[in-house]
């Protein structure tokens, strides 16, 4: 796929993370991810117990920026949620690292009081091809 537009870059990233529709690729399923969304769900809320979402995060002269989030339900026991968060982030990072021209990846993780869930966030650079 071409990275000549941000929309194409988003589609390419979604294709790396999802096997079909919103079903995650096998490595994400093994890590506990149940749904991958090519957008932020907003007021509808994120699917539980663990999901990966993505949204446009910016444009610079050489890269398209995509914000990837991993959500883990807050009603899980804390240690279970923490382990799920770690496994899901590591698996998501591995899938993205395998994509040519992605990164570098840096993740911030923690509890979010507003939505009562654990959240990990990474702004992923995708090399532009529109020059």
Tab-separated table of C-alpha atoms in Angstrom:
chain	number	residue	atom	x	y	z
A	1	UNK	CA	0.000	0.000	0.000
A	2	UNK	CA	1.120	3.532	-0.676
A	3	UNK	CA	1.886	6.001	2.100
A	4	UNK	CA	1.161	8.992	-0.094
A	5	UNK	CA	-1.705	10.099	2.176
A	6	UNK	CA	-2.392	9.923	5.889
A	7	UNK	CA	-5.549	7.928	5.122
A	8	UNK	CA	-3.483	5.308	3.277
A	9	UNK	CA	-0.985	5.146	6.148
A	10	UNK	CA	-3.847	4.606	8.626
A	11	UNK	CA	-5.270	1.822	6.443
A	12	UNK	CA	-1.853	0.172	6.208
A	13	UNK	CA	-1.361	0.242	9.974
A	14	UNK	CA	-4.852	-1.144	10.560
A	15	UNK	CA	-4.028	-3.944	8.117
A	16	UNK	CA	-0.962	-4.858	10.163
A	17	UNK	CA	-2.920	-5.020	13.413
A	18	UNK	CA	-6.123	-6.688	12.222
A	19	UNK	CA	-6.634	-10.054	10.588
A	20	UNK	CA	-10.054	-9.135	9.203
A	21	UNK	CA	-12.454	-6.420	10.207
A	22	UNK	CA	-11.853	-5.642	13.861
A	23	UNK	CA	-10.356	-9.053	14.664
A	24	UNK	CA	-6.740	-8.730	15.842
A	25	UNK	CA	-3.882	-10.651	14.239
A	26	UNK	CA	-2.991	-13.908	16.021
A	27	UNK	CA	-0.131	-12.478	18.081
A	28	UNK	CA	-2.417	-9.805	19.530
A	29	UNK	CA	-5.141	-12.354	20.275
A	30	UNK	CA	-2.540	-14.466	22.108
A	31	UNK	CA	-1.631	-11.398	24.176
A	32	UNK	CA	-5.271	-10.868	25.199
A	33	UNK	CA	-6.409	-8.209	22.710
A	34	UNK	CA	-10.017	-8.805	21.676
A	35	UNK	CA	-10.690	-5.930	19.241
A	36	UNK	CA	-8.682	-3.571	17.016
A	37	UNK	CA	-10.369	-0.347	15.943
A	38	UNK	CA	-9.197	1.972	13.154
A	39	UNK	CA	-10.559	4.908	15.160
A	40	UNK	CA	-11.224	6.105	18.694
A	41	UNK	CA	-14.696	4.940	19.760
A	42	UNK	CA	-15.574	8.103	21.663
A	43	UNK	CA	-18.713	8.056	23.789
A	44	UNK	CA	-19.469	4.471	22.702
A	45	UNK	CA	-16.545	3.352	24.868
A	46	UNK	CA	-13.779	0.911	24.137
A	47	UNK	CA	-14.439	-2.806	23.856
A	48	UNK	CA	-13.414	-4.814	26.918
A	49	UNK	CA	-11.406	-6.395	28.349
A	50	UNK	CA	-8.556	-5.265	26.062
A	51	UNK	CA	-8.571	-3.348	22.804
A	52	UNK	CA	-6.224	-1.455	20.498
A	53	UNK	CA	-7.302	1.771	18.809
A	54	UNK	CA	-5.672	4.236	16.448
A	55	UNK	CA	-6.272	7.777	15.260
A	56	UNK	CA	-4.473	10.485	13.270
A	57	UNK	CA	-2.046	12.347	15.552
A	58	UNK	CA	-0.221	14.758	13.263
A	59	UNK	CA	1.773	15.430	10.136
A	60	UNK	CA	5.361	16.569	9.823
A	61	UNK	CA	7.589	17.006	6.763
A	62	UNK	CA	8.779	13.381	6.692
A	63	UNK	CA	6.214	11.363	8.679
A	64	UNK	CA	2.523	10.737	9.213
A	65	UNK	CA	1.811	10.403	12.942
A	66	UNK	CA	-0.694	7.879	14.268
A	67	UNK	CA	-1.657	7.636	17.940
A	68	UNK	CA	-2.059	4.018	19.009
A	69	UNK	CA	-3.743	3.218	22.309
A	70	UNK	CA	-4.128	-0.013	24.234
A	71	UNK	CA	-7.029	-0.056	26.693
A	72	UNK	CA	-7.495	-2.563	29.507
A	73	UNK	CA	-10.709	-2.702	31.537
A	74	UNK	CA	-10.436	-1.265	35.026
A	75	UNK	CA	-12.782	-3.809	36.574
A	76	UNK	CA	-10.198	-6.570	36.202
A	77	UNK	CA	-8.084	-7.389	39.263
A	78	UNK	CA	-5.177	-4.883	39.223
A	79	UNK	CA	-2.394	-7.446	38.736
A	80	UNK	CA	-4.352	-9.161	35.958
A	81	UNK	CA	-4.950	-5.807	34.259
A	82	UNK	CA	-1.296	-4.842	34.572
A	83	UNK	CA	-0.114	-8.131	33.090
A	84	UNK	CA	-2.639	-7.812	30.254
A	85	UNK	CA	-1.467	-4.248	29.575
A	86	UNK	CA	2.178	-5.307	29.381
A	87	UNK	CA	1.440	-8.297	27.142
A	88	UNK	CA	-0.806	-6.295	24.800
A	89	UNK	CA	1.653	-3.396	24.481
A	90	UNK	CA	4.627	-5.685	23.822
A	91	UNK	CA	2.649	-7.621	21.191
A	92	UNK	CA	1.363	-4.428	19.532
A	93	UNK	CA	4.860	-2.941	19.485
A	94	UNK	CA	6.240	-6.124	17.894
A	95	UNK	CA	3.628	-6.044	15.114
A	96	UNK	CA	4.315	-2.371	14.418
A	97	UNK	CA	8.082	-2.852	14.552
A	98	UNK	CA	7.732	-5.491	11.834
A	99	UNK	CA	6.130	-2.845	9.578
A	100	UNK	CA	8.784	-1.146	7.429
A	101	UNK	CA	9.204	2.557	8.183
A	102	UNK	CA	7.346	2.609	11.517
A	103	UNK	CA	8.716	4.190	14.634
A	104	UNK	CA	10.586	4.622	16.773
A	105	UNK	CA	8.063	3.447	19.343
A	106	UNK	CA	7.813	4.921	22.813
A	107	UNK	CA	4.911	4.014	25.107
A	108	UNK	CA	3.420	5.782	28.111
A	109	UNK	CA	1.306	3.521	30.326
A	110	UNK	CA	-0.851	4.011	33.353
A	111	UNK	CA	-4.222	4.296	35.029
A	112	UNK	CA	-6.748	6.801	33.651
A	113	UNK	CA	-9.192	8.035	36.323
A	114	UNK	CA	-11.546	9.641	33.790
A	115	UNK	CA	-12.416	6.368	32.097
A	116	UNK	CA	-11.476	3.992	34.930
A	117	UNK	CA	-9.169	1.931	32.733
A	118	UNK	CA	-5.508	1.285	32.122
A	119	UNK	CA	-4.247	3.019	28.989
A	120	UNK	CA	-1.004	2.844	27.009
A	121	UNK	CA	-0.285	5.423	24.299
A	122	UNK	CA	2.304	5.665	21.549
A	123	UNK	CA	2.574	8.236	18.768
A	124	UNK	CA	3.935	6.188	15.882
A	125	UNK	CA	5.735	7.829	12.975
A	126	UNK	CA	5.100	6.337	9.534
A	127	UNK	CA	7.483	7.417	6.784
A	128	UNK	CA	5.720	9.524	4.146
A	129	UNK	CA	5.892	8.657	0.424
A	130	UNK	CA	4.237	11.757	-1.012
A	131	UNK	CA	7.354	13.709	-1.990
